[in-house]
Tab-separated table of C-alpha atoms and ligand atoms in Angstrom:
chain	number	residue	atom	x	y	z
I	186	UNK	CA	55.131	21.292	-30.782
I	187	UNK	CA	53.616	21.224	-34.262
I	188	UNK	CA	50.878	23.424	-35.620
I	189	UNK	CA	50.399	21.068	-38.550
I	190	UNK	CA	48.157	18.513	-36.816
I	191	UNK	CA	44.535	18.757	-37.913
I	192	UNK	CA	43.034	18.428	-41.369
I	193	UNK	CA	45.755	19.036	-43.946
I	194	UNK	CA	45.047	21.291	-46.922
I	195	UNK	CA	46.688	20.416	-50.228
I	196	UNK	CA	46.325	23.667	-52.182
I	197	UNK	CA	47.989	22.498	-55.389
I	198	UNK	CA	46.508	22.689	-58.886
I	199	UNK	CA	45.523	19.056	-59.010
I	200	UNK	CA	44.730	16.740	-57.487
I	201	UNK	CA	42.443	19.189	-55.709
I	202	UNK	CA	40.300	18.743	-52.604
I	203	UNK	CA	37.715	15.978	-53.099
I	204	UNK	CA	34.368	16.771	-51.413
I	205	UNK	CA	33.188	14.320	-48.767
I	206	UNK	CA	30.005	13.787	-50.790
I	207	UNK	CA	32.102	12.625	-53.754
I	208	UNK	CA	34.223	10.315	-51.607
I	209	UNK	CA	31.089	8.829	-50.062
I	210	UNK	CA	29.484	8.295	-53.473
I	211	UNK	CA	32.455	6.217	-54.627
I	212	UNK	CA	32.558	4.099	-51.498
I	213	UNK	CA	30.377	1.260	-52.705
I	214	UNK	CA	30.633	-2.305	-53.954
I	215	UNK	CA	31.097	-2.916	-57.655
I	216	UNK	CA	27.806	-2.638	-59.546
I	217	UNK	CA	26.532	-4.735	-62.419
I	218	UNK	CA	28.379	-3.382	-65.434
I	219	UNK	CA	26.079	-5.056	-67.985
I	220	UNK	CA	22.813	-3.326	-67.137
I	221	UNK	CA	21.052	-1.263	-64.533
I	222	UNK	CA	21.885	1.953	-62.723
I	223	UNK	CA	25.357	2.461	-64.188
I	224	UNK	CA	23.937	2.426	-67.717
I	225	UNK	CA	20.942	4.528	-66.780
I	226	UNK	CA	22.936	7.301	-65.126
I	227	UNK	CA	25.535	7.744	-67.880
I	228	UNK	CA	23.429	9.989	-70.188
I	229	UNK	CA	22.878	12.354	-67.238
I	230	UNK	CA	26.623	12.526	-66.630
I	231	UNK	CA	27.203	13.430	-70.280
I	232	UNK	CA	24.455	16.056	-70.125
I	233	UNK	CA	26.037	17.660	-67.041
I	234	UNK	CA	29.511	17.549	-68.622
I	235	UNK	CA	28.125	19.481	-71.606
I	236	UNK	CA	26.501	22.038	-69.331
I	237	UNK	CA	29.796	22.754	-67.515
I	238	UNK	CA	31.367	23.973	-70.768
I	239	UNK	CA	28.374	25.914	-72.075
I	240	UNK	CA	27.457	23.447	-74.758
I	241	UNK	CA	24.337	21.750	-75.924
I	242	UNK	CA	25.873	20.162	-78.985
I	243	UNK	CA	29.326	18.776	-78.166
I	244	UNK	CA	30.011	15.071	-78.234
I	245	UNK	CA	31.748	13.891	-75.047
I	246	UNK	CA	34.199	11.003	-74.811
I	247	UNK	CA	35.331	9.907	-71.359
I	248	UNK	CA	38.697	8.195	-70.943
I	249	UNK	CA	40.272	6.250	-68.105
I	250	UNK	CA	43.416	8.357	-68.333
I	251	UNK	CA	44.954	11.492	-66.910
I	252	UNK	CA	45.386	14.668	-68.928
I	253	UNK	CA	48.473	13.380	-70.724
I	254	UNK	CA	46.385	10.428	-71.878
I	255	UNK	CA	43.640	12.727	-73.140
I	256	UNK	CA	46.207	14.624	-75.219
I	257	UNK	CA	47.065	11.377	-77.028
I	258	UNK	CA	43.384	10.482	-77.319
I	259	UNK	CA	42.732	13.739	-79.127
I	260	UNK	CA	45.820	13.518	-81.326
I	261	UNK	CA	44.981	10.018	-82.451
I	262	UNK	CA	41.455	11.027	-83.449
I	263	UNK	CA	42.323	14.262	-85.207
I	264	UNK	CA	45.646	13.787	-86.963
I	265	UNK	CA	46.928	11.687	-89.801
I	266	UNK	CA	50.490	10.712	-90.551
I	267	UNK	CA	52.380	13.680	-91.985
I	268	UNK	CA	49.965	16.256	-90.554
I	269	UNK	CA	51.117	19.476	-88.994
I	270	UNK	CA	49.941	21.345	-85.891
I	271	UNK	CA	50.391	24.967	-84.843
I	272	UNK	CA	50.993	25.111	-81.124
I	273	UNK	CA	50.583	28.319	-79.086
I	274	UNK	CA	52.681	27.901	-75.957
I	275	UNK	CA	52.406	29.910	-72.730
I	276	UNK	CA	54.169	27.586	-70.313
I	277	UNK	CA	55.214	24.083	-69.382
I	278	UNK	CA	51.927	22.384	-70.309
I	279	UNK	CA	51.838	23.853	-73.794
I	280	UNK	CA	55.413	22.678	-74.252
I	281	UNK	CA	54.657	19.186	-72.996
I	282	UNK	CA	51.562	18.890	-75.173
I	283	UNK	CA	53.754	19.652	-78.198
I	284	UNK	CA	56.173	16.918	-77.069
I	285	UNK	CA	53.241	14.503	-76.935
I	286	UNK	CA	52.306	15.324	-80.536
I	287	UNK	CA	55.845	14.995	-81.816
I	288	UNK	CA	56.015	11.571	-80.153
I	289	UNK	CA	53.140	10.504	-82.393
I	290	UNK	CA	54.958	11.707	-85.489
I	291	UNK	CA	52.993	14.936	-85.897
I	292	UNK	CA	55.026	17.925	-87.023
I	293	UNK	CA	54.604	20.873	-84.659
I	294	UNK	CA	55.173	24.546	-85.444
I	295	UNK	CA	55.555	26.167	-82.035
I	296	UNK	CA	54.785	29.799	-81.238
I	297	UNK	CA	56.186	30.403	-77.757
I	298	UNK	CA	54.849	33.424	-75.897
I	299	UNK	CA	57.113	33.052	-72.873
I	300	UNK	CA	56.357	32.432	-69.203
I	301	UNK	CA	54.120	35.309	-68.250
I	302	UNK	CA	52.289	36.570	-71.323
I	303	UNK	CA	49.149	35.352	-73.041
I	304	UNK	CA	48.825	34.270	-76.666
I	305	UNK	CA	48.910	37.045	-79.260
I	306	UNK	CA	46.107	36.029	-81.662
I	307	UNK	CA	47.597	38.133	-84.470
I	308	UNK	CA	50.676	35.922	-84.525
I	309	UNK	CA	48.432	32.881	-84.914
I	310	UNK	CA	46.615	34.628	-87.746
I	311	UNK	CA	49.876	35.462	-89.543
I	312	UNK	CA	51.181	31.899	-89.233
I	313	UNK	CA	47.946	30.555	-90.698
I	314	UNK	CA	47.926	33.058	-93.553
I	315	UNK	CA	51.375	31.841	-94.544
I	316	UNK	CA	50.093	28.272	-94.658
I	317	UNK	CA	48.421	28.694	-98.047
I	318	UNK	CA	48.477	24.945	-98.727
I	319	UNK	CA	46.497	24.358	-95.495
I	320	UNK	CA	48.883	21.735	-94.173
I	321	UNK	CA	48.140	22.796	-90.578
I	322	UNK	CA	45.414	20.491	-89.348
I	323	UNK	CA	44.863	22.150	-85.967
I	324	UNK	CA	45.781	25.054	-83.706
I	325	UNK	CA	46.585	24.006	-80.136
I	326	UNK	CA	46.207	26.275	-77.116
I	327	UNK	CA	45.992	25.851	-73.368
I	328	UNK	CA	43.159	27.861	-71.861
I	329	UNK	CA	45.100	28.153	-68.611
I	330	UNK	CA	48.697	27.025	-68.525
I	331	UNK	CA	48.839	25.715	-64.989
I	332	UNK	CA	52.601	26.220	-64.716
I	333	UNK	CA	52.792	29.934	-65.506
I	334	UNK	CA	49.123	30.476	-64.533
I	335	UNK	CA	48.626	32.445	-67.750
I	336	UNK	CA	45.035	32.373	-69.025
I	337	UNK	CA	44.397	32.734	-72.736
I	338	UNK	CA	41.458	34.102	-74.685
I	339	UNK	CA	39.817	31.250	-76.596
I	340	UNK	CA	37.375	33.432	-78.539
I	341	UNK	CA	40.224	35.679	-79.720
I	342	UNK	CA	42.201	32.725	-81.075
I	343	UNK	CA	39.110	31.413	-82.858
I	344	UNK	CA	38.562	34.858	-84.383
I	345	UNK	CA	42.169	34.872	-85.649
I	346	UNK	CA	41.678	31.464	-87.309
I	347	UNK	CA	38.474	32.686	-88.940
I	348	UNK	CA	40.061	35.956	-90.117
I	349	UNK	CA	42.813	33.936	-91.787
I	350	UNK	CA	40.098	31.852	-93.503
I	351	UNK	CA	41.952	28.725	-92.477
I	352	UNK	CA	40.195	25.374	-91.955
I	353	UNK	CA	42.353	24.382	-88.947
I	354	UNK	CA	40.557	22.893	-85.972
I	355	UNK	CA	40.828	24.709	-82.635
I	356	UNK	CA	42.018	22.309	-79.903
I	357	UNK	CA	41.912	23.659	-76.351
I	358	UNK	CA	43.499	22.172	-73.248
I	359	UNK	CA	40.968	23.158	-70.591
I	360	UNK	CA	42.298	20.811	-67.943
I	361	UNK	CA	42.928	23.668	-65.491
I	362	UNK	CA	39.886	25.716	-66.453
I	363	UNK	CA	36.898	23.395	-66.842
I	364	UNK	CA	34.528	24.040	-63.923
I	365	UNK	CA	36.648	27.035	-62.869
I	366	UNK	CA	36.478	29.550	-65.717
I	367	UNK	CA	33.783	30.649	-68.113
I	368	UNK	CA	33.867	28.323	-71.124
I	369	UNK	CA	31.463	28.706	-74.047
I	370	UNK	CA	32.170	25.696	-76.238
I	371	UNK	CA	29.389	26.405	-78.748
I	372	UNK	CA	29.580	30.199	-78.771
I	373	UNK	CA	33.376	30.283	-79.092
I	374	UNK	CA	33.285	27.637	-81.811
I	375	UNK	CA	35.758	25.332	-80.096
I	376	UNK	CA	36.417	22.062	-81.934
I	377	UNK	CA	38.028	20.017	-79.171
I	378	UNK	CA	38.222	20.718	-75.450
I	379	UNK	CA	40.142	18.568	-72.987
I	380	UNK	CA	39.435	18.245	-69.270
I	381	UNK	CA	40.618	16.019	-66.439
I	382	UNK	CA	38.846	14.862	-63.311
I	383	UNK	CA	41.320	15.991	-60.636
I	384	UNK	CA	41.146	19.740	-61.161
I	385	UNK	CA	37.993	21.868	-61.188
I	386	UNK	CA	35.839	18.765	-61.365
I	387	UNK	CA	36.821	17.861	-57.760
I	388	UNK	CA	37.459	14.185	-58.436
I	389	UNK	CA	40.431	11.909	-57.833
I	390	UNK	CA	42.797	11.663	-60.814
I	391	UNK	CA	42.077	8.977	-63.395
I	392	UNK	CA	39.347	10.241	-65.707
I	393	UNK	CA	39.649	12.679	-68.564
I	394	UNK	CA	37.101	14.217	-70.876
I	395	UNK	CA	37.120	15.228	-74.498
I	396	UNK	CA	34.353	17.433	-75.868
I	397	UNK	CA	34.346	17.623	-79.673
I	398	UNK	CA	32.389	19.366	-82.402
I	399	UNK	CA	30.756	17.921	-85.504
I	400	UNK	CA	33.585	19.457	-87.520
I	401	UNK	CA	36.149	17.579	-85.410
I	402	UNK	CA	34.059	14.436	-85.807
I	403	UNK	CA	34.163	14.830	-89.590
I	404	UNK	CA	37.954	15.242	-89.518
I	405	UNK	CA	38.244	12.139	-87.341
I	406	UNK	CA	36.423	10.042	-89.942
I	407	UNK	CA	39.507	10.415	-92.148
I	408	UNK	CA	42.282	10.599	-89.546
I	409	UNK	CA	44.603	7.610	-89.751
I	410	UNK	CA	46.452	7.715	-86.419
I	411	UNK	CA	43.546	6.349	-84.438
I	412	UNK	CA	43.698	3.054	-82.561
I	413	UNK	CA	40.641	1.142	-81.313
I	414	UNK	CA	41.188	2.113	-77.687
I	415	UNK	CA	41.293	5.890	-78.222
I	416	UNK	CA	38.670	6.008	-80.987
I	417	UNK	CA	36.113	8.584	-79.859
I	418	UNK	CA	33.567	7.498	-82.468
I	419	UNK	CA	33.206	4.035	-80.933
I	420	UNK	CA	33.058	5.617	-77.478
I	421	UNK	CA	30.368	8.146	-78.374
I	422	UNK	CA	28.284	6.563	-81.065
I	423	UNK	CA	28.029	2.852	-80.214
I	424	UNK	CA	24.756	1.723	-78.746
I	425	UNK	CA	26.471	-0.593	-76.244
I	426	UNK	CA	27.569	1.051	-72.991
I	427	UNK	CA	30.544	-1.329	-72.870
I	428	UNK	CA	32.053	0.479	-75.868
I	429	UNK	CA	31.850	3.880	-74.187
I	430	UNK	CA	35.010	2.871	-72.289
I	431	UNK	CA	36.419	0.386	-74.791
I	432	UNK	CA	36.156	-2.159	-71.992
I	433	UNK	CA	35.180	-2.164	-68.339
I	434	UNK	CA	33.686	1.121	-67.175
I	435	UNK	CA	35.303	2.936	-64.226
I	436	UNK	CA	32.243	2.211	-62.122
I	437	UNK	CA	33.055	3.802	-58.762
I	438	UNK	CA	34.595	6.823	-60.475
I	439	UNK	CA	31.384	7.386	-62.401
I	440	UNK	CA	29.404	7.456	-59.158
I	441	UNK	CA	31.842	10.038	-57.811
I	442	UNK	CA	31.673	12.053	-61.002
I	443	UNK	CA	27.897	12.078	-60.914
I	444	UNK	CA	28.063	13.526	-57.403
I	445	UNK	CA	30.698	16.124	-58.323
I	446	UNK	CA	28.562	17.263	-61.246
I	447	UNK	CA	25.542	17.421	-58.937
I	448	UNK	CA	27.502	19.756	-56.636
I	449	UNK	CA	28.281	22.003	-59.605
I	450	UNK	CA	24.671	21.946	-60.810
I	451	UNK	CA	23.372	22.799	-57.335
I	452	UNK	CA	25.724	25.773	-57.021
I	453	UNK	CA	25.214	26.806	-60.658
I	454	UNK	CA	28.003	26.907	-63.243
I	455	UNK	CA	28.033	30.725	-63.309
I	456	UNK	CA	28.252	30.861	-59.517
I	457	UNK	CA	31.144	28.388	-59.570
I	458	UNK	CA	32.974	30.681	-62.010
I	459	UNK	CA	32.192	33.776	-59.916
I	460	UNK	CA	33.505	32.055	-56.771
I	461	UNK	CA	36.787	31.266	-58.512
I	462	UNK	CA	37.066	34.839	-59.763
I	463	UNK	CA	36.523	36.289	-56.296
I	464	UNK	CA	38.979	33.959	-54.572
I	465	UNK	CA	41.544	34.771	-57.262
I	466	UNK	CA	41.132	38.496	-56.683
I	467	UNK	CA	41.655	37.962	-52.957
I	468	UNK	CA	44.932	36.155	-53.675
I	469	UNK	CA	46.100	38.854	-56.091
I	470	UNK	CA	45.309	41.593	-53.543
I	471	UNK	CA	47.355	39.835	-50.871
I	472	UNK	CA	50.345	39.270	-53.135
I	473	UNK	CA	50.241	42.868	-54.358
I	474	UNK	CA	50.372	44.033	-50.722
I	475	UNK	CA	53.295	41.716	-49.912
I	476	UNK	CA	55.034	43.116	-52.973
I	477	UNK	CA	55.131	46.642	-51.578
I	478	UNK	CA	57.668	45.681	-48.923
I	479	UNK	CA	60.813	46.200	-50.954
I	480	UNK	CA	61.389	42.449	-51.064
I	481	UNK	CA	61.080	40.297	-54.136
I	482	UNK	CA	57.474	39.180	-54.048
I	483	UNK	CA	55.053	39.451	-56.938
I	484	UNK	CA	52.564	37.798	-59.231
I	485	UNK	CA	54.053	35.995	-62.205
I	486	UNK	CA	51.388	37.304	-64.587
I	487	UNK	CA	51.301	41.098	-64.475
I	488	UNK	CA	48.273	41.618	-66.732
I	489	UNK	CA	45.134	40.833	-64.681
I	490	UNK	CA	43.237	39.930	-67.874
I	491	UNK	CA	45.765	37.151	-68.529
I	492	UNK	CA	45.607	35.582	-65.076
I	493	UNK	CA	44.005	32.285	-64.185
I	494	UNK	CA	41.170	32.417	-61.668
I	495	UNK	CA	41.993	28.903	-60.463
I	496	UNK	CA	45.700	28.985	-59.652
I	497	UNK	CA	48.242	31.735	-59.050
I	498	UNK	CA	51.983	31.580	-59.624
I	499	UNK	CA	53.810	33.742	-57.097
I	500	UNK	CA	57.437	34.771	-57.225
I	501	UNK	CA	59.319	35.063	-53.944
I	502	UNK	CA	62.947	35.771	-54.761
I	503	UNK	CA	66.167	34.441	-53.234
I	504	UNK	CA	64.679	30.990	-52.886
I	505	UNK	CA	61.924	32.341	-50.648
I	506	UNK	CA	59.218	30.390	-52.479
I	507	UNK	CA	60.825	27.017	-51.753
I	508	UNK	CA	61.467	27.943	-48.115
I	509	UNK	CA	57.897	29.136	-47.648
I	510	UNK	CA	56.486	25.942	-49.155
I	511	UNK	CA	58.562	23.838	-46.781
I	512	UNK	CA	57.582	25.989	-43.802
I	513	UNK	CA	53.850	25.922	-44.644
I	514	UNK	CA	53.725	22.156	-44.933
I	515	UNK	CA	55.836	21.431	-41.855
I	516	UNK	CA	54.335	24.038	-39.583
I	517	UNK	CA	50.793	24.616	-40.753
I	518	UNK	CA	49.610	21.550	-42.691
I	519	UNK	CA	49.322	23.582	-45.909
I	520	UNK	CA	50.814	22.136	-49.100
I	521	UNK	CA	51.528	24.737	-51.787
I	522	UNK	CA	52.331	23.907	-55.398
I	523	UNK	CA	55.874	23.880	-56.690
I	524	UNK	CA	56.991	26.331	-59.339
I	525	UNK	CA	56.871	24.490	-62.646
I	526	UNK	CA	58.967	25.220	-65.700
I	527	UNK	CA	59.828	28.748	-64.579
I	528	UNK	CA	63.580	28.120	-64.456
I	529	UNK	CA	65.893	25.195	-65.101
I	530	UNK	CA	66.633	23.035	-62.038
I	531	UNK	CA	70.242	24.221	-62.312
I	532	UNK	CA	69.302	27.906	-62.167
I	533	UNK	CA	69.067	29.649	-58.764
I	534	UNK	CA	65.644	31.023	-59.798
I	535	UNK	CA	64.367	27.438	-59.693
I	536	UNK	CA	63.417	28.011	-56.043
I	537	UNK	CA	61.739	31.371	-56.580
I	538	UNK	CA	58.212	30.333	-57.585
I	539	UNK	CA	55.309	28.602	-55.918
I	540	UNK	CA	51.680	28.172	-56.886
I	541	UNK	CA	48.615	28.603	-54.733
I	542	UNK	CA	45.595	26.813	-56.161
I	543	UNK	CA	42.076	28.111	-55.599
I	544	UNK	CA	40.633	25.455	-57.854
I	545	UNK	CA	37.569	23.310	-57.405
I	546	UNK	CA	36.110	22.658	-53.968
I	547	UNK	CA	37.581	25.761	-52.323
I	548	UNK	CA	35.781	28.436	-50.353
I	549	UNK	CA	36.646	31.743	-48.709
I	550	UNK	CA	37.894	30.319	-45.438
I	551	UNK	CA	40.281	27.971	-47.241
I	552	UNK	CA	41.825	30.690	-49.391
I	553	UNK	CA	41.963	33.259	-46.575
I	554	UNK	CA	43.468	30.551	-44.354
I	555	UNK	CA	46.096	29.685	-46.939
I	556	UNK	CA	47.023	33.356	-47.341
I	557	UNK	CA	47.237	33.848	-43.572
I	558	UNK	CA	49.518	30.814	-43.304
I	559	UNK	CA	51.727	32.287	-46.003
I	560	UNK	CA	51.758	35.569	-44.087
I	561	UNK	CA	52.891	33.749	-40.944
I	562	UNK	CA	55.588	31.972	-42.939
I	563	UNK	CA	56.921	35.214	-44.394
I	564	UNK	CA	57.242	36.528	-40.824
I	565	UNK	CA	58.797	33.349	-39.459
I	566	UNK	CA	61.336	33.168	-42.271
I	567	UNK	CA	62.171	36.896	-42.162
I	568	UNK	CA	61.273	37.299	-45.822
I	569	UNK	CA	60.786	41.029	-46.474
I	570	UNK	CA	57.182	41.827	-47.392
I	571	UNK	CA	54.675	44.656	-47.353
I	572	UNK	CA	51.950	44.834	-44.737
I	573	UNK	CA	48.175	44.672	-45.009
I	574	UNK	CA	47.940	41.595	-47.234
I	575	UNK	CA	45.318	39.788	-45.191
I	576	UNK	CA	43.248	42.958	-44.760
I	577	UNK	CA	43.323	43.456	-48.543
I	578	UNK	CA	42.273	39.870	-49.224
I	579	UNK	CA	39.512	40.061	-46.626
I	580	UNK	CA	38.258	43.298	-48.188
I	581	UNK	CA	37.875	41.549	-51.563
I	582	UNK	CA	35.799	38.812	-49.945
I	583	UNK	CA	33.713	41.336	-47.980
I	584	UNK	CA	33.039	43.446	-51.092
I	585	UNK	CA	31.919	40.408	-53.060
I	586	UNK	CA	29.257	39.588	-50.471
I	587	UNK	CA	27.922	43.146	-50.387
I	588	UNK	CA	26.921	43.108	-54.033
J	95	LIG	C1	47.306	19.146	-64.976
J	95	LIG	C2	47.379	19.575	-66.384
J	95	LIG	C3	47.792	18.713	-67.405
J	95	LIG	C4	48.277	17.333	-67.149
J	95	LIG	O1	47.282	16.539	-66.619
J	95	LIG	P1	47.683	15.138	-65.950
J	95	LIG	O2	46.369	14.645	-65.476
J	95	LIG	O3	48.652	15.440	-64.867
J	95	LIG	O4	48.274	14.292	-67.014
J	95	LIG	C5	47.775	19.183	-68.696
J	95	LIG	N1	47.393	20.421	-68.990
J	95	LIG	C6	47.006	21.288	-68.032
J	95	LIG	C7	46.594	22.670	-68.415
J	95	LIG	C8	46.985	20.895	-66.700
J	95	LIG	O5	46.614	21.742	-65.753
């Protein structure tokens, strides 16, 4: 017998669940790419992309690339040869972003805050104050580092840059937070924000998005790393639609994206954020209850204010995380995310973390179902855990509907 037959649920932090409406919207023959509907609908897509990040002013470049590609897109527009970046790292993705910059010949000063703590803005401020010659072109931060599931405070980092009276641009990797967390591009004075289609935006992988400010645009006028393909000025400011993608537009993807953005607009951006926050609290409540059982179960990020609302890293010691992942997929059709960058593959702790995503097109029954499957797995595998986890998670959901 298997209990895994039925609709599988891949609860990993990207690619996330793609709504049927989005799949249906993409299922169409290739349109005319020279004129017509594709051209006419693109301004609406850009308008909705601005709305998702609380902006009325940002320029938006869309790339046929995953998040790693968007990192290079941004670097090539912002940096010149010999430039320096200050990188605030709170996990694997911050580290990898720095690797991407170094590969382009950009010097990176890294401030590493570990695997479970958020960025300390004062340290950013001090590093900038020491840079009296203003050789640092930009400060890099991930909003949510999807590996550790640490969430950082964008406004606080901007305030630290301003206090230091430093002209550095603020570049934010929002790949795991766009359409999941509150983002105020204009209000928080972000210069560059990066997103990707396969996370909160509920699309298949393959598109990425770069929102940028006028200040970033000005810097890009002088940056000398840029190549014609990545150039965001041609993409955003050419009258011909063909240039928006530096070649053939990703036609079917744009139809899907339009539908995904319509789903977000119908629900309301604030309601989307509130849903993610509530589902996250349900997950945290369950894990806290499991953690009272004398076993080795707990949330990776102890400070609730530094936790992602879209994905949660959970520690289950003695290799329990890896065993539970295997069990959930084989026995219940639930795929949980691997632990990423929490320990070296050679260390025993490598098998002690998993991630449960509650990102994008996810509702209460999906998250409660995932938690109940994990509960069953803990029982089946004889992993010591506290009781009452599902009751606690259900209480969070019930409370949220009473308000
Ligand atoms: C997923 C992710 C990336 C990498 O995106 P890819 O599309 O896999 O290249 C980068 N940064 C963050 C924060 C992510 O969550």
